[in-house]
Amino acid sequence: MNSRHEIESHLKGETLVRKGLKHRHTGDTLRLVPELNVVKIGGHGIIDYGSQVVLPLLEEIGELSRENQIMVVTGGGVRVRHILDIGIDLGMPTGVLAELAGKISEQNAEIVTLLLSKWGGSRVKTGDLLDLPTMLHLKLLPVIHGTPPYGLYEHPPETGLIPPHRTDTGALLMAEVLGAKSCILVKNVDGLFTEDPRINPDAELIEDITVDELIKLDMEDLVLERKMLYLLRDMTNVKEIRIVNGHKRGTVGMAIRKEKVGTVIRV
């Protein structure tokens, strides 16, 4: 009656929290879509600018998708900032704020899917991500919103209430689980600068930097979500993030071809 029931396996008797365990069970993982380029379109930096910026960029991405496997990930933008402001003012906890923010980036995914219909734009729900290999085999161009599905289970931030895992982070997490070739963040600046170039025009572009170097700089503001830096250090498949300016034509293609453009943040 006191015997312990176990199923025969390499993890038999393990607590799964023992420190030495993680060193014993390492190795390559299955890369589901190894040729995939995850292209995250910022809501605040791209979509909120409307047709003048969005339409040429989506045409570029659509044409690139004829020869490259691409998944488009959408951000939320100014409407996320608005709903977070209201939610914080009304005392909503972080998990509720995450739920609210996700609905905004989802709206943008629906818009982008329709605009990419000429190139096979197809809406992907978060729970259907593993359908991606089949969709790409059918020459479709998948579009998904970037807010990770933590929802009410969103991790509490170190300080404040704003959800730490937002659409940049979601794009990186999806790129990792799919074993993607690249994770490209499309913003409204040329990359990561030493300071905000809108405030200091003498700020210098950082073309290449490691995660540890960037964390050590402890910059007041970043063009990407800070949480990404800590996640990237633990990634198995994705080893770098590239930031490019979506207001300039050709930058996404250059990033896919791994040409010199924007900022590369690497492990």
mmCIF file of N, CA, C and O in Angstrom, residues 67-120:
data_model
loop_
_atom_site.group_PDB
_atom_site.id
_atom_site.type_symbol
_atom_site.label_atom_id
_atom_site.label_comp_id
_atom_site.label_asym_id
_atom_site.label_seq_id
_atom_site.Cartn_x
_atom_site.Cartn_y
_atom_site.Cartn_z
ATOM 1 N N GLU A 67 8.577 33.609 -52.465
ATOM 2 C CA GLU A 67 9.830 32.862 -52.507
ATOM 3 C C GLU A 67 10.346 32.485 -51.128
ATOM 4 O O GLU A 67 11.323 31.750 -51.022
ATOM 5 N N ASN A 68 9.709 33.003 -50.070
ATOM 6 C CA ASN A 68 10.173 32.749 -48.708
ATOM 7 C C ASN A 68 9.006 32.360 -47.820
ATOM 8 O O ASN A 68 7.892 32.845 -48.000
ATOM 9 N N GLN A 69 9.263 31.501 -46.854
ATOM 10 C CA GLN A 69 8.239 31.161 -45.871
ATOM 11 C C GLN A 69 8.197 32.268 -44.819
ATOM 12 O O GLN A 69 9.203 32.550 -44.167
ATOM 13 N N ILE A 70 7.040 32.886 -44.678
ATOM 14 C CA ILE A 70 6.868 34.020 -43.770
ATOM 15 C C ILE A 70 5.618 33.829 -42.928
ATOM 16 O O ILE A 70 4.594 33.361 -43.429
ATOM 17 N N MET A 71 5.701 34.172 -41.659
ATOM 18 C CA MET A 71 4.529 34.312 -40.816
ATOM 19 C C MET A 71 4.513 35.744 -40.297
ATOM 20 O O MET A 71 5.497 36.213 -39.720
ATOM 21 N N VAL A 72 3.407 36.438 -40.499
ATOM 22 C CA VAL A 72 3.275 37.821 -40.048
ATOM 23 C C VAL A 72 2.632 37.829 -38.663
ATOM 24 O O VAL A 72 1.612 37.184 -38.444
ATOM 25 N N VAL A 73 3.245 38.566 -37.763
ATOM 26 C CA VAL A 73 2.740 38.705 -36.394
ATOM 27 C C VAL A 73 2.398 40.178 -36.174
ATOM 28 O O VAL A 73 3.198 41.052 -36.494
ATOM 29 N N THR A 74 1.220 40.449 -35.623
ATOM 30 C CA THR A 74 0.785 41.833 -35.458
ATOM 31 C C THR A 74 0.860 42.294 -34.003
ATOM 32 O O THR A 74 0.606 41.538 -33.080
ATOM 33 N N GLY A 75 1.199 43.590 -33.858
ATOM 34 C CA GLY A 75 1.175 44.239 -32.561
ATOM 35 C C GLY A 75 -0.135 44.982 -32.365
ATOM 36 O O GLY A 75 -1.041 44.914 -33.202
ATOM 37 N N GLY A 76 -0.228 45.695 -31.259
ATOM 38 C CA GLY A 76 -1.475 46.368 -30.919
ATOM 39 C C GLY A 76 -1.456 47.865 -31.186
ATOM 40 O O GLY A 76 -2.340 48.409 -31.809
ATOM 41 N N GLY A 77 -0.433 48.556 -30.688
ATOM 42 C CA GLY A 77 -0.302 49.982 -30.958
ATOM 43 C C GLY A 77 -0.989 50.891 -29.970
ATOM 44 O O GLY A 77 -1.151 50.571 -28.785
ATOM 45 N N VAL A 78 -1.443 52.034 -30.481
ATOM 46 C CA VAL A 78 -1.965 53.088 -29.607
ATOM 47 C C VAL A 78 -3.209 52.644 -28.844
ATOM 48 O O VAL A 78 -3.447 53.068 -27.713
ATOM 49 N N ARG A 79 -4.005 51.756 -29.433
ATOM 50 C CA ARG A 79 -5.215 51.304 -28.742
ATOM 51 C C ARG A 79 -4.886 50.442 -27.522
ATOM 52 O O ARG A 79 -5.627 50.429 -26.542
ATOM 53 N N VAL A 80 -3.763 49.728 -27.582
ATOM 54 C CA VAL A 80 -3.325 48.970 -26.410
ATOM 55 C C VAL A 80 -2.945 49.926 -25.286
ATOM 56 O O VAL A 80 -3.306 49.725 -24.123
ATOM 57 N N ARG A 81 -2.233 50.981 -25.643
ATOM 58 C CA ARG A 81 -1.844 51.959 -24.630
ATOM 59 C C ARG A 81 -3.076 52.592 -23.985
ATOM 60 O O ARG A 81 -3.116 52.839 -22.779
ATOM 61 N N HIS A 82 -4.086 52.829 -24.801
ATOM 62 C CA HIS A 82 -5.317 53.447 -24.302
ATOM 63 C C HIS A 82 -6.043 52.507 -23.328
ATOM 64 O O HIS A 82 -6.426 52.925 -22.226
ATOM 65 N N ILE A 83 -6.187 51.230 -23.724
ATOM 66 C CA ILE A 83 -6.928 50.306 -22.863
ATOM 67 C C ILE A 83 -6.150 49.982 -21.594
ATOM 68 O O ILE A 83 -6.729 49.783 -20.521
ATOM 69 N N LEU A 84 -4.808 49.945 -21.675
ATOM 70 C CA LEU A 84 -4.006 49.729 -20.477
ATOM 71 C C LEU A 84 -4.146 50.901 -19.515
ATOM 72 O O LEU A 84 -4.252 50.711 -18.296
ATOM 73 N N ASP A 85 -4.171 52.106 -20.068
ATOM 74 C CA ASP A 85 -4.322 53.304 -19.229
ATOM 75 C C ASP A 85 -5.659 53.275 -18.486
ATOM 76 O O ASP A 85 -5.724 53.534 -17.280
ATOM 77 N N ILE A 86 -6.718 52.936 -19.208
ATOM 78 C CA ILE A 86 -8.039 52.865 -18.579
ATOM 79 C C ILE A 86 -8.076 51.744 -17.544
ATOM 80 O O ILE A 86 -8.560 51.912 -16.423
ATOM 81 N N GLY A 87 -7.547 50.571 -17.927
ATOM 82 C CA GLY A 87 -7.570 49.426 -17.028
ATOM 83 C C GLY A 87 -6.797 49.673 -15.747
ATOM 84 O O GLY A 87 -7.258 49.321 -14.649
ATOM 85 N N ILE A 88 -5.617 50.283 -15.855
ATOM 86 C CA ILE A 88 -4.817 50.594 -14.669
ATOM 87 C C ILE A 88 -5.548 51.590 -13.787
ATOM 88 O O ILE A 88 -5.586 51.451 -12.563
ATOM 89 N N ASP A 89 -6.165 52.594 -14.421
ATOM 90 C CA ASP A 89 -6.900 53.607 -13.665
ATOM 91 C C ASP A 89 -8.064 52.987 -12.888
ATOM 92 O O ASP A 89 -8.406 53.436 -11.788
ATOM 93 N N LEU A 90 -8.650 51.922 -13.447
ATOM 94 C CA LEU A 90 -9.783 51.271 -12.797
ATOM 95 C C LEU A 90 -9.364 50.114 -11.888
ATOM 96 O O LEU A 90 -10.206 49.390 -11.371
ATOM 97 N N GLY A 91 -8.047 49.935 -11.719
ATOM 98 C CA GLY A 91 -7.557 48.939 -10.776
ATOM 99 C C GLY A 91 -7.532 47.514 -11.286
ATOM 100 O O GLY A 91 -7.512 46.571 -10.491
ATOM 101 N N MET A 92 -7.537 47.313 -12.602
ATOM 102 C CA MET A 92 -7.512 45.956 -13.144
ATOM 103 C C MET A 92 -6.159 45.294 -12.880
ATOM 104 O O MET A 92 -5.115 45.924 -13.055
ATOM 105 N N PRO A 93 -6.139 44.028 -12.480
ATOM 106 C CA PRO A 93 -4.871 43.315 -12.277
ATOM 107 C C PRO A 93 -4.186 43.016 -13.602
ATOM 108 O O PRO A 93 -4.801 43.078 -14.678
ATOM 109 N N THR A 94 -2.907 42.674 -13.509
ATOM 110 C CA THR A 94 -2.090 42.467 -14.713
ATOM 111 C C THR A 94 -2.695 41.435 -15.657
ATOM 112 O O THR A 94 -2.688 41.621 -16.880
ATOM 113 N N GLY A 95 -3.223 40.328 -15.135
ATOM 114 C CA GLY A 95 -3.801 39.300 -15.995
ATOM 115 C C GLY A 95 -4.968 39.813 -16.818
ATOM 116 O O GLY A 95 -5.124 39.452 -17.990
ATOM 117 N N VAL A 96 -5.798 40.655 -16.233
ATOM 118 C CA VAL A 96 -6.922 41.245 -16.969
ATOM 119 C C VAL A 96 -6.403 42.221 -18.024
ATOM 120 O O VAL A 96 -6.916 42.268 -19.153
ATOM 121 N N LEU A 97 -5.388 42.986 -17.685
ATOM 122 C CA LEU A 97 -4.789 43.906 -18.649
ATOM 123 C C LEU A 97 -4.248 43.143 -19.867
ATOM 124 O O LEU A 97 -4.386 43.587 -21.007
ATOM 125 N N ALA A 98 -3.649 41.993 -19.609
ATOM 126 C CA ALA A 98 -3.130 41.168 -20.705
ATOM 127 C C ALA A 98 -4.260 40.677 -21.606
ATOM 128 O O ALA A 98 -4.127 40.644 -22.836
ATOM 129 N N GLU A 99 -5.374 40.279 -21.003
ATOM 130 C CA GLU A 99 -6.536 39.845 -21.781
ATOM 131 C C GLU A 99 -7.038 40.975 -22.677
ATOM 132 O O GLU A 99 -7.343 40.781 -23.856
ATOM 133 N N LEU A 100 -7.134 42.160 -22.124
ATOM 134 C CA LEU A 100 -7.635 43.311 -22.870
ATOM 135 C C LEU A 100 -6.695 43.674 -24.014
ATOM 136 O O LEU A 100 -7.132 43.947 -25.138
ATOM 137 N N ALA A 101 -5.390 43.681 -23.737
ATOM 138 C CA ALA A 101 -4.405 44.041 -24.758
ATOM 139 C C ALA A 101 -4.427 43.056 -25.920
ATOM 140 O O ALA A 101 -4.277 43.440 -27.085
ATOM 141 N N GLY A 102 -4.620 41.774 -25.610
ATOM 142 C CA GLY A 102 -4.629 40.758 -26.652
ATOM 143 C C GLY A 102 -5.743 40.953 -27.660
ATOM 144 O O GLY A 102 -5.590 40.640 -28.848
ATOM 145 N N LYS A 103 -6.865 41.486 -27.214
ATOM 146 C CA LYS A 103 -7.987 41.700 -28.134
ATOM 147 C C LYS A 103 -7.660 42.785 -29.164
ATOM 148 O O LYS A 103 -8.182 42.751 -30.286
ATOM 149 N N ILE A 104 -6.796 43.722 -28.814
ATOM 150 C CA ILE A 104 -6.426 44.783 -29.751
ATOM 151 C C ILE A 104 -5.508 44.245 -30.842
ATOM 152 O O ILE A 104 -5.726 44.478 -32.038
ATOM 153 N N SER A 105 -4.467 43.511 -30.448
ATOM 154 C CA SER A 105 -3.558 42.960 -31.462
ATOM 155 C C SER A 105 -4.285 41.963 -32.355
ATOM 156 O O SER A 105 -3.946 41.783 -33.533
ATOM 157 N N GLU A 106 -5.323 41.326 -31.818
ATOM 158 C CA GLU A 106 -6.134 40.395 -32.619
ATOM 159 C C GLU A 106 -6.917 41.146 -33.701
ATOM 160 O O GLU A 106 -7.056 40.671 -34.834
ATOM 161 N N GLN A 107 -7.409 42.324 -33.368
ATOM 162 C CA GLN A 107 -8.095 43.147 -34.371
ATOM 163 C C GLN A 107 -7.150 43.483 -35.519
ATOM 164 O O GLN A 107 -7.523 43.407 -36.706
ATOM 165 N N ASN A 108 -5.912 43.830 -35.174
ATOM 166 C CA ASN A 108 -4.939 44.171 -36.208
ATOM 167 C C ASN A 108 -4.603 42.965 -37.079
ATOM 168 O O ASN A 108 -4.355 43.105 -38.284
ATOM 169 N N ALA A 109 -4.595 41.775 -36.491
ATOM 170 C CA ALA A 109 -4.330 40.562 -37.273
ATOM 171 C C ALA A 109 -5.427 40.339 -38.313
ATOM 172 O O ALA A 109 -5.155 39.922 -39.447
ATOM 173 N N GLU A 110 -6.653 40.609 -37.945
ATOM 174 C CA GLU A 110 -7.760 40.456 -38.895
ATOM 175 C C GLU A 110 -7.624 41.447 -40.049
ATOM 176 O O GLU A 110 -7.846 41.107 -41.214
ATOM 177 N N ILE A 111 -7.258 42.679 -39.741
ATOM 178 C CA ILE A 111 -7.074 43.690 -40.788
ATOM 179 C C ILE A 111 -5.949 43.279 -41.738
ATOM 180 O O ILE A 111 -6.097 43.304 -42.963
ATOM 181 N N VAL A 112 -4.798 42.892 -41.167
ATOM 182 C CA VAL A 112 -3.638 42.532 -41.984
ATOM 183 C C VAL A 112 -3.924 41.297 -42.833
ATOM 184 O O VAL A 112 -3.508 41.208 -43.995
ATOM 185 N N THR A 113 -4.656 40.327 -42.281
ATOM 186 C CA THR A 113 -5.019 39.139 -43.054
ATOM 187 C C THR A 113 -5.788 39.517 -44.311
ATOM 188 O O THR A 113 -5.505 39.014 -45.416
ATOM 189 N N LEU A 114 -6.754 40.412 -44.173
ATOM 190 C CA LEU A 114 -7.550 40.843 -45.330
ATOM 191 C C LEU A 114 -6.689 41.580 -46.352
ATOM 192 O O LEU A 114 -6.829 41.380 -47.560
ATOM 193 N N LEU A 115 -5.788 42.411 -45.866
ATOM 194 C CA LEU A 115 -4.928 43.170 -46.776
ATOM 195 C C LEU A 115 -3.934 42.275 -47.515
ATOM 196 O O LEU A 115 -3.448 42.629 -48.587
ATOM 197 N N LEU A 116 -3.636 41.123 -46.937
ATOM 198 C CA LEU A 116 -2.707 40.181 -47.568
ATOM 199 C C LEU A 116 -3.424 39.068 -48.329
ATOM 200 O O LEU A 116 -2.795 38.105 -48.758
ATOM 201 N N SER A 117 -4.728 39.203 -48.523
ATOM 202 C CA SER A 117 -5.495 38.143 -49.185
ATOM 203 C C SER A 117 -4.988 37.851 -50.596
ATOM 204 O O SER A 117 -5.046 36.711 -51.056
ATOM 205 N N LYS A 118 -4.477 38.862 -51.276
ATOM 206 C CA LYS A 118 -3.926 38.686 -52.636
ATOM 207 C C LYS A 118 -2.791 37.665 -52.647
ATOM 208 O O LYS A 118 -2.566 36.972 -53.640
ATOM 209 N N TRP A 119 -2.080 37.568 -51.532
ATOM 210 C CA TRP A 119 -0.929 36.669 -51.438
ATOM 211 C C TRP A 119 -1.238 35.444 -50.572
ATOM 212 O O TRP A 119 -0.322 34.798 -50.068
ATOM 213 N N GLY A 120 -2.501 35.163 -50.360
ATOM 214 C CA GLY A 120 -2.880 33.991 -49.576
ATOM 215 C C GLY A 120 -2.895 34.235 -48.088
ATOM 216 O O GLY A 120 -2.779 33.287 -47.299
#
